[in-house]
Amino acid sequence: MTSVETSKRARGGMSEQRRRRLRLEISREASRLFWEQGVDATSGDQIAEAVGLSTRTIWRHFRSKESCAEPIVARGVEWEMAALRGWPPERSLEEHFAAESERFGREATDVERADAVLAVKMIRLADDEPAIRTAWLMACDQLEREMAEIVAGRLALPVDDLRVRLHAAAAAGALRVLNEHVGATLLAGADPRRFADAAERVASAVRGATGGAVGDPIAS
């Protein structure tokens, strides 16, 4: 434990790790309630009761009941962001995403899988709920920022170069649409095997959105 964390605990504070974990726990229950009974029909008191906390504690961590969905909504692009951060220069995007998809299928915990399903539901709910839509667009904005860093590195250009920003915006937009389409289709009852090629679809979306500028291995 760092000296800062020790000091915070001594003052009755909470470590950042514990705060993030608690926010995610609250978000899981809030998202479940939102999906089961609707946002309007869900109260802060119900969310607090589901988590086993006081309503006052909920408002210490979230500014509104709708914002409780934000950590789970962010999970909707978390895997993609993590995969992009770890993209090795010698691999094509298709190869890398295929390997990362296989690894997730092999190593993901039940909690991670359940969070992914909840994220899909919240992204679908965002079509009709402006506050949830805001959370989803915030997550996509973060994806665009991450994408700019990746594109800049792959093309050996500054992150604020206009070409980098345009490629990042186009790629992030394509991934947003792809996530929304796949999620809505699955929730409508489609056979999940239709998306067995999800990794290839993601890579193709990025390559297509950037006109092929991003996707190839970088020559050493």
PDB file of C-alpha atoms in Angstrom:
ATOM      1  CA  MET A   1       0.000   0.000   0.000  1.00  0.00           C
ATOM      2  CA  THR A   2       1.377   3.410  -0.925  1.00  0.00           C
ATOM      3  CA  SER A   3       1.827   6.222   1.585  1.00  0.00           C
ATOM      4  CA  VAL A   4      -0.971   8.140  -0.162  1.00  0.00           C
ATOM      5  CA  GLU A   5      -3.361   5.208   0.194  1.00  0.00           C
ATOM      6  CA  THR A   6      -2.337   4.761   3.821  1.00  0.00           C
ATOM      7  CA  SER A   7      -2.996   8.436   4.497  1.00  0.00           C
ATOM      8  CA  LYS A   8      -6.399   8.271   2.801  1.00  0.00           C
ATOM      9  CA  ARG A   9      -7.401   5.205   4.803  1.00  0.00           C
ATOM     10  CA  ALA A  10      -6.243   6.836   8.008  1.00  0.00           C
ATOM     11  CA  ARG A  11      -8.627   9.720   7.260  1.00  0.00           C
ATOM     12  CA  GLY A  12     -11.433   7.284   6.561  1.00  0.00           C
ATOM     13  CA  GLY A  13     -10.930   7.542   2.811  1.00  0.00           C
ATOM     14  CA  MET A  14     -10.997   4.891   0.098  1.00  0.00           C
ATOM     15  CA  SER A  15      -8.281   3.717  -2.274  1.00  0.00           C
ATOM     16  CA  GLU A  16      -8.800   4.428  -5.973  1.00  0.00           C
ATOM     17  CA  GLN A  17      -8.846   0.700  -6.702  1.00  0.00           C
ATOM     18  CA  ARG A  18     -11.569   0.102  -4.135  1.00  0.00           C
ATOM     19  CA  ARG A  19     -13.537   3.116  -5.446  1.00  0.00           C
ATOM     20  CA  ARG A  20     -13.466   1.765  -9.003  1.00  0.00           C
ATOM     21  CA  ARG A  21     -14.496  -1.674  -7.804  1.00  0.00           C
ATOM     22  CA  LEU A  22     -17.412  -0.264  -5.822  1.00  0.00           C
ATOM     23  CA  ARG A  23     -18.557   1.891  -8.751  1.00  0.00           C
ATOM     24  CA  LEU A  24     -18.551  -1.191 -10.969  1.00  0.00           C
ATOM     25  CA  GLU A  25     -20.563  -3.182  -8.423  1.00  0.00           C
ATOM     26  CA  ILE A  26     -23.145  -0.392  -8.273  1.00  0.00           C
ATOM     27  CA  SER A  27     -23.179  -0.151 -12.059  1.00  0.00           C
ATOM     28  CA  ARG A  28     -23.879  -3.875 -12.440  1.00  0.00           C
ATOM     29  CA  GLU A  29     -26.968  -3.714 -10.257  1.00  0.00           C
ATOM     30  CA  ALA A  30     -28.196  -0.444 -11.737  1.00  0.00           C
ATOM     31  CA  SER A  31     -27.794  -1.790 -15.283  1.00  0.00           C
ATOM     32  CA  ARG A  32     -29.625  -4.984 -14.388  1.00  0.00           C
ATOM     33  CA  LEU A  33     -32.522  -2.963 -12.988  1.00  0.00           C
ATOM     34  CA  PHE A  34     -32.551  -0.575 -15.938  1.00  0.00           C
ATOM     35  CA  TRP A  35     -32.819  -3.490 -18.340  1.00  0.00           C
ATOM     36  CA  GLU A  36     -35.432  -5.401 -16.337  1.00  0.00           C
ATOM     37  CA  GLN A  37     -37.808  -2.566 -15.461  1.00  0.00           C
ATOM     38  CA  GLY A  38     -36.684   0.521 -17.376  1.00  0.00           C
ATOM     39  CA  VAL A  39     -34.755   3.612 -16.341  1.00  0.00           C
ATOM     40  CA  ASP A  40     -37.795   5.670 -15.359  1.00  0.00           C
ATOM     41  CA  ALA A  41     -39.132   2.913 -13.110  1.00  0.00           C
ATOM     42  CA  THR A  42     -35.799   2.491 -11.305  1.00  0.00           C
ATOM     43  CA  SER A  43     -34.985   4.666  -8.299  1.00  0.00           C
ATOM     44  CA  GLY A  44     -31.771   5.421  -6.488  1.00  0.00           C
ATOM     45  CA  ASP A  45     -33.235   3.669  -3.436  1.00  0.00           C
ATOM     46  CA  GLN A  46     -33.750   0.484  -5.452  1.00  0.00           C
ATOM     47  CA  ILE A  47     -30.197   0.572  -6.740  1.00  0.00           C
ATOM     48  CA  ALA A  48     -28.887   1.077  -3.209  1.00  0.00           C
ATOM     49  CA  GLU A  49     -30.963  -1.805  -1.887  1.00  0.00           C
ATOM     50  CA  ALA A  50     -29.762  -4.125  -4.665  1.00  0.00           C
ATOM     51  CA  VAL A  51     -26.116  -3.368  -3.856  1.00  0.00           C
ATOM     52  CA  GLY A  52     -26.631  -3.387  -0.091  1.00  0.00           C
ATOM     53  CA  LEU A  53     -25.591   0.227   0.412  1.00  0.00           C
ATOM     54  CA  SER A  54     -27.276   3.407   1.569  1.00  0.00           C
ATOM     55  CA  THR A  55     -28.783   5.706  -1.057  1.00  0.00           C
ATOM     56  CA  ARG A  56     -26.489   8.417   0.251  1.00  0.00           C
ATOM     57  CA  THR A  57     -23.490   6.259  -0.664  1.00  0.00           C
ATOM     58  CA  ILE A  58     -24.809   5.844  -4.219  1.00  0.00           C
ATOM     59  CA  TRP A  59     -24.921   9.623  -4.643  1.00  0.00           C
ATOM     60  CA  ARG A  60     -21.369   9.951  -3.335  1.00  0.00           C
ATOM     61  CA  HIS A  61     -20.195   7.884  -6.288  1.00  0.00           C
ATOM     62  CA  PHE A  62     -22.630   8.923  -9.030  1.00  0.00           C
ATOM     63  CA  ARG A  63     -24.204  12.257  -9.921  1.00  0.00           C
ATOM     64  CA  SER A  64     -27.523  10.712 -11.048  1.00  0.00           C
ATOM     65  CA  LYS A  65     -29.191   7.321 -11.320  1.00  0.00           C
ATOM     66  CA  GLU A  66     -28.592   7.247 -15.095  1.00  0.00           C
ATOM     67  CA  SER A  67     -24.866   7.858 -14.635  1.00  0.00           C
ATOM     68  CA  CYS A  68     -24.727   4.614 -12.628  1.00  0.00           C
ATOM     69  CA  ALA A  69     -24.667   2.808 -15.991  1.00  0.00           C
ATOM     70  CA  GLU A  70     -21.402   4.455 -17.090  1.00  0.00           C
ATOM     71  CA  PRO A  71     -18.878   1.859 -15.794  1.00  0.00           C
ATOM     72  CA  ILE A  72     -20.786  -1.028 -17.406  1.00  0.00           C
ATOM     73  CA  VAL A  73     -21.315   0.899 -20.640  1.00  0.00           C
ATOM     74  CA  ALA A  74     -17.566   1.522 -20.764  1.00  0.00           C
ATOM     75  CA  ARG A  75     -17.067  -2.242 -20.692  1.00  0.00           C
ATOM     76  CA  GLY A  76     -18.638  -2.238 -24.156  1.00  0.00           C
ATOM     77  CA  VAL A  77     -15.383  -0.991 -25.666  1.00  0.00           C
ATOM     78  CA  GLU A  78     -12.946  -2.058 -22.956  1.00  0.00           C
ATOM     79  CA  TRP A  79     -11.867  -5.244 -24.713  1.00  0.00           C
ATOM     80  CA  GLU A  80     -11.241  -3.412 -27.967  1.00  0.00           C
ATOM     81  CA  MET A  81      -9.215  -0.693 -26.236  1.00  0.00           C
ATOM     82  CA  ALA A  82      -7.114  -3.255 -24.381  1.00  0.00           C
ATOM     83  CA  ALA A  83      -6.506  -5.186 -27.601  1.00  0.00           C
ATOM     84  CA  LEU A  84      -5.485  -2.030 -29.468  1.00  0.00           C
ATOM     85  CA  ARG A  85      -3.046  -1.035 -26.724  1.00  0.00           C
ATOM     86  CA  GLY A  86      -1.323  -4.406 -27.045  1.00  0.00           C
ATOM     87  CA  TRP A  87      -1.172  -4.529 -30.853  1.00  0.00           C
ATOM     88  CA  PRO A  88       2.394  -5.570 -31.756  1.00  0.00           C
ATOM     89  CA  PRO A  89       3.960  -3.814 -34.767  1.00  0.00           C
ATOM     90  CA  GLU A  90       4.829  -7.067 -36.529  1.00  0.00           C
ATOM     91  CA  ARG A  91       1.206  -8.291 -36.644  1.00  0.00           C
ATOM     92  CA  SER A  92      -1.666  -7.342 -38.911  1.00  0.00           C
ATOM     93  CA  LEU A  93      -4.802  -6.119 -37.164  1.00  0.00           C
ATOM     94  CA  GLU A  94      -6.691  -9.205 -38.334  1.00  0.00           C
ATOM     95  CA  GLU A  95      -4.092 -11.551 -36.831  1.00  0.00           C
ATOM     96  CA  HIS A  96      -3.943  -9.607 -33.589  1.00  0.00           C
ATOM     97  CA  PHE A  97      -7.694  -9.370 -33.028  1.00  0.00           C
ATOM     98  CA  ALA A  98      -8.145 -13.055 -33.862  1.00  0.00           C
ATOM     99  CA  ALA A  99      -5.521 -13.986 -31.262  1.00  0.00           C
ATOM    100  CA  GLU A 100      -7.018 -11.635 -28.657  1.00  0.00           C
ATOM    101  CA  SER A 101     -10.524 -12.962 -29.311  1.00  0.00           C
ATOM    102  CA  GLU A 102      -9.321 -16.525 -28.844  1.00  0.00           C
ATOM    103  CA  ARG A 103      -7.533 -15.551 -25.628  1.00  0.00           C
ATOM    104  CA  PHE A 104     -10.634 -13.844 -24.233  1.00  0.00           C
ATOM    105  CA  GLY A 105     -12.733 -16.898 -25.019  1.00  0.00           C
ATOM    106  CA  ARG A 106     -10.217 -19.051 -23.187  1.00  0.00           C
ATOM    107  CA  GLU A 107      -9.399 -16.854 -20.194  1.00  0.00           C
ATOM    108  CA  ALA A 108     -12.420 -14.631 -19.504  1.00  0.00           C
ATOM    109  CA  THR A 109     -14.064 -15.130 -16.126  1.00  0.00           C
ATOM    110  CA  ASP A 110     -17.798 -15.615 -15.642  1.00  0.00           C
ATOM    111  CA  VAL A 111     -17.977 -12.073 -14.226  1.00  0.00           C
ATOM    112  CA  GLU A 112     -16.251 -10.618 -17.300  1.00  0.00           C
ATOM    113  CA  ARG A 113     -18.634 -12.487 -19.591  1.00  0.00           C
ATOM    114  CA  ALA A 114     -21.648 -11.303 -17.596  1.00  0.00           C
ATOM    115  CA  ASP A 115     -20.371  -7.717 -17.728  1.00  0.00           C
ATOM    116  CA  ALA A 116     -20.004  -7.997 -21.510  1.00  0.00           C
ATOM    117  CA  VAL A 117     -23.642  -9.102 -21.810  1.00  0.00           C
ATOM    118  CA  LEU A 118     -24.801  -6.252 -19.561  1.00  0.00           C
ATOM    119  CA  ALA A 119     -22.797  -3.781 -21.650  1.00  0.00           C
ATOM    120  CA  VAL A 120     -24.528  -5.009 -24.807  1.00  0.00           C
ATOM    121  CA  LYS A 121     -27.899  -4.496 -23.117  1.00  0.00           C
ATOM    122  CA  MET A 122     -27.033  -0.970 -22.025  1.00  0.00           C
ATOM    123  CA  ILE A 123     -25.775  -0.071 -25.499  1.00  0.00           C
ATOM    124  CA  ARG A 124     -29.099  -1.311 -26.878  1.00  0.00           C
ATOM    125  CA  LEU A 125     -30.987   0.657 -24.224  1.00  0.00           C
ATOM    126  CA  ALA A 126     -29.043   3.753 -25.270  1.00  0.00           C
ATOM    127  CA  ASP A 127     -31.133   3.903 -28.442  1.00  0.00           C
ATOM    128  CA  ASP A 128     -34.132   5.020 -26.377  1.00  0.00           C
ATOM    129  CA  GLU A 129     -32.565   6.557 -23.269  1.00  0.00           C
ATOM    130  CA  PRO A 130     -30.682   9.844 -23.874  1.00  0.00           C
ATOM    131  CA  ALA A 131     -28.804   9.667 -20.564  1.00  0.00           C
ATOM    132  CA  ILE A 132     -27.535   6.156 -21.323  1.00  0.00           C
ATOM    133  CA  ARG A 133     -26.715   7.297 -24.853  1.00  0.00           C
ATOM    134  CA  THR A 134     -24.536  10.017 -23.371  1.00  0.00           C
ATOM    135  CA  ALA A 135     -22.610   7.409 -21.366  1.00  0.00           C
ATOM    136  CA  TRP A 136     -22.124   5.286 -24.494  1.00  0.00           C
ATOM    137  CA  LEU A 137     -20.885   8.243 -26.548  1.00  0.00           C
ATOM    138  CA  MET A 138     -18.477   9.155 -23.737  1.00  0.00           C
ATOM    139  CA  ALA A 139     -17.036   5.626 -23.925  1.00  0.00           C
ATOM    140  CA  CYS A 140     -16.731   5.915 -27.705  1.00  0.00           C
ATOM    141  CA  ASP A 141     -14.953   9.244 -27.314  1.00  0.00           C
ATOM    142  CA  GLN A 142     -12.385   7.535 -25.107  1.00  0.00           C
ATOM    143  CA  LEU A 143     -12.015   4.834 -27.752  1.00  0.00           C
ATOM    144  CA  GLU A 144     -11.320   7.540 -30.341  1.00  0.00           C
ATOM    145  CA  ARG A 145      -8.608   9.033 -28.134  1.00  0.00           C
ATOM    146  CA  GLU A 146      -7.010   5.606 -27.701  1.00  0.00           C
ATOM    147  CA  MET A 147      -7.290   5.016 -31.433  1.00  0.00           C
ATOM    148  CA  ALA A 148      -5.466   8.280 -32.158  1.00  0.00           C
ATOM    149  CA  GLU A 149      -2.517   7.087 -30.084  1.00  0.00           C
ATOM    150  CA  ILE A 150      -2.481   3.768 -31.955  1.00  0.00           C
ATOM    151  CA  VAL A 151      -2.779   5.354 -35.391  1.00  0.00           C
ATOM    152  CA  ALA A 152      -0.049   7.887 -34.609  1.00  0.00           C
ATOM    153  CA  GLY A 153       2.286   5.092 -33.572  1.00  0.00           C
ATOM    154  CA  ARG A 154       1.536   2.932 -36.599  1.00  0.00           C
ATOM    155  CA  LEU A 155       1.993   5.807 -39.070  1.00  0.00           C
ATOM    156  CA  ALA A 156       4.887   7.478 -37.235  1.00  0.00           C
ATOM    157  CA  LEU A 157       2.985  10.774 -37.072  1.00  0.00           C
ATOM    158  CA  PRO A 158       2.199  13.172 -34.213  1.00  0.00           C
ATOM    159  CA  VAL A 159      -1.017  12.338 -32.400  1.00  0.00           C
ATOM    160  CA  ASP A 160      -2.457  15.763 -33.260  1.00  0.00           C
ATOM    161  CA  ASP A 161      -1.747  15.384 -36.988  1.00  0.00           C
ATOM    162  CA  LEU A 162      -4.961  15.937 -38.944  1.00  0.00           C
ATOM    163  CA  ARG A 163      -4.579  12.629 -40.797  1.00  0.00           C
ATOM    164  CA  VAL A 164      -4.260  10.788 -37.492  1.00  0.00           C
ATOM    165  CA  ARG A 165      -7.310  12.493 -36.043  1.00  0.00           C
ATOM    166  CA  LEU A 166      -9.413  11.778 -39.137  1.00  0.00           C
ATOM    167  CA  HIS A 167      -8.401   8.113 -39.196  1.00  0.00           C
ATOM    168  CA  ALA A 168      -9.076   7.779 -35.460  1.00  0.00           C
ATOM    169  CA  ALA A 169     -12.492   9.410 -35.714  1.00  0.00           C
ATOM    170  CA  ALA A 170     -13.488   7.243 -38.675  1.00  0.00           C
ATOM    171  CA  ALA A 171     -12.270   4.023 -37.041  1.00  0.00           C
ATOM    172  CA  ALA A 172     -13.940   4.783 -33.708  1.00  0.00           C
ATOM    173  CA  GLY A 173     -17.184   5.629 -35.488  1.00  0.00           C
ATOM    174  CA  ALA A 174     -17.066   2.359 -37.418  1.00  0.00           C
ATOM    175  CA  LEU A 175     -16.495   0.376 -34.224  1.00  0.00           C
ATOM    176  CA  ARG A 176     -19.384   2.170 -32.524  1.00  0.00           C
ATOM    177  CA  VAL A 177     -21.759   1.242 -35.336  1.00  0.00           C
ATOM    178  CA  LEU A 178     -20.465  -2.336 -35.405  1.00  0.00           C
ATOM    179  CA  ASN A 179     -20.940  -2.737 -31.646  1.00  0.00           C
ATOM    180  CA  GLU A 180     -24.460  -1.349 -31.846  1.00  0.00           C
ATOM    181  CA  HIS A 181     -25.373  -3.592 -34.776  1.00  0.00           C
ATOM    182  CA  VAL A 182     -23.984  -6.794 -33.300  1.00  0.00           C
ATOM    183  CA  GLY A 183     -25.504  -6.135 -29.885  1.00  0.00           C
ATOM    184  CA  ALA A 184     -28.959  -5.314 -31.241  1.00  0.00           C
ATOM    185  CA  THR A 185     -28.905  -8.353 -33.515  1.00  0.00           C
ATOM    186  CA  LEU A 186     -27.940 -10.717 -30.701  1.00  0.00           C
ATOM    187  CA  LEU A 187     -30.538  -9.297 -28.321  1.00  0.00           C
ATOM    188  CA  ALA A 188     -33.155  -9.762 -31.041  1.00  0.00           C
ATOM    189  CA  GLY A 189     -32.462 -13.498 -30.839  1.00  0.00           C
ATOM    190  CA  ALA A 190     -29.891 -14.087 -33.562  1.00  0.00           C
ATOM    191  CA  ASP A 191     -27.720 -17.178 -33.335  1.00  0.00           C
ATOM    192  CA  PRO A 192     -24.372 -16.074 -31.772  1.00  0.00           C
ATOM    193  CA  ARG A 193     -22.598 -18.290 -34.299  1.00  0.00           C
ATOM    194  CA  ARG A 194     -23.424 -15.646 -36.896  1.00  0.00           C
ATOM    195  CA  PHE A 195     -20.723 -13.551 -35.266  1.00  0.00           C
ATOM    196  CA  ALA A 196     -18.062 -16.207 -34.914  1.00  0.00           C
ATOM    197  CA  ASP A 197     -15.977 -13.963 -37.181  1.00  0.00           C
ATOM    198  CA  ALA A 198     -16.335 -10.958 -34.845  1.00  0.00           C
ATOM    199  CA  ALA A 199     -12.573 -10.390 -34.657  1.00  0.00           C
ATOM    200  CA  GLU A 200     -12.330 -10.230 -38.437  1.00  0.00           C
ATOM    201  CA  ARG A 201     -15.288  -7.829 -38.546  1.00  0.00           C
ATOM    202  CA  VAL A 202     -13.604  -5.481 -36.076  1.00  0.00           C
ATOM    203  CA  ALA A 203     -10.341  -5.502 -38.008  1.00  0.00           C
ATOM    204  CA  SER A 204     -12.177  -5.021 -41.300  1.00  0.00           C
ATOM    205  CA  ALA A 205     -14.121  -2.068 -39.861  1.00  0.00           C
ATOM    206  CA  VAL A 206     -10.922  -0.312 -38.796  1.00  0.00           C
ATOM    207  CA  ARG A 207      -9.128  -1.050 -42.061  1.00  0.00           C
ATOM    208  CA  GLY A 208     -12.089   0.078 -44.150  1.00  0.00           C
ATOM    209  CA  ALA A 209     -12.694   3.245 -42.133  1.00  0.00           C
ATOM    210  CA  THR A 210      -9.073   4.322 -42.535  1.00  0.00           C
ATOM    211  CA  GLY A 211      -8.898   3.467 -46.225  1.00  0.00           C
ATOM    212  CA  GLY A 212      -6.367   0.747 -45.504  1.00  0.00           C
ATOM    213  CA  ALA A 213      -3.941   3.136 -43.806  1.00  0.00           C
ATOM    214  CA  VAL A 214      -4.229   1.189 -40.544  1.00  0.00           C
ATOM    215  CA  GLY A 215      -4.196  -2.591 -40.420  1.00  0.00           C
ATOM    216  CA  ASP A 216      -0.949  -3.865 -41.910  1.00  0.00           C
ATOM    217  CA  PRO A 217       2.132  -4.929 -39.950  1.00  0.00           C
ATOM    218  CA  ILE A 218       4.841  -2.324 -39.637  1.00  0.00           C
ATOM    219  CA  ALA A 219       7.972  -3.289 -41.556  1.00  0.00           C
ATOM    220  CA  SER A 220      11.052  -3.444 -39.342  1.00  0.00           C
TER     221      SER A 220
END
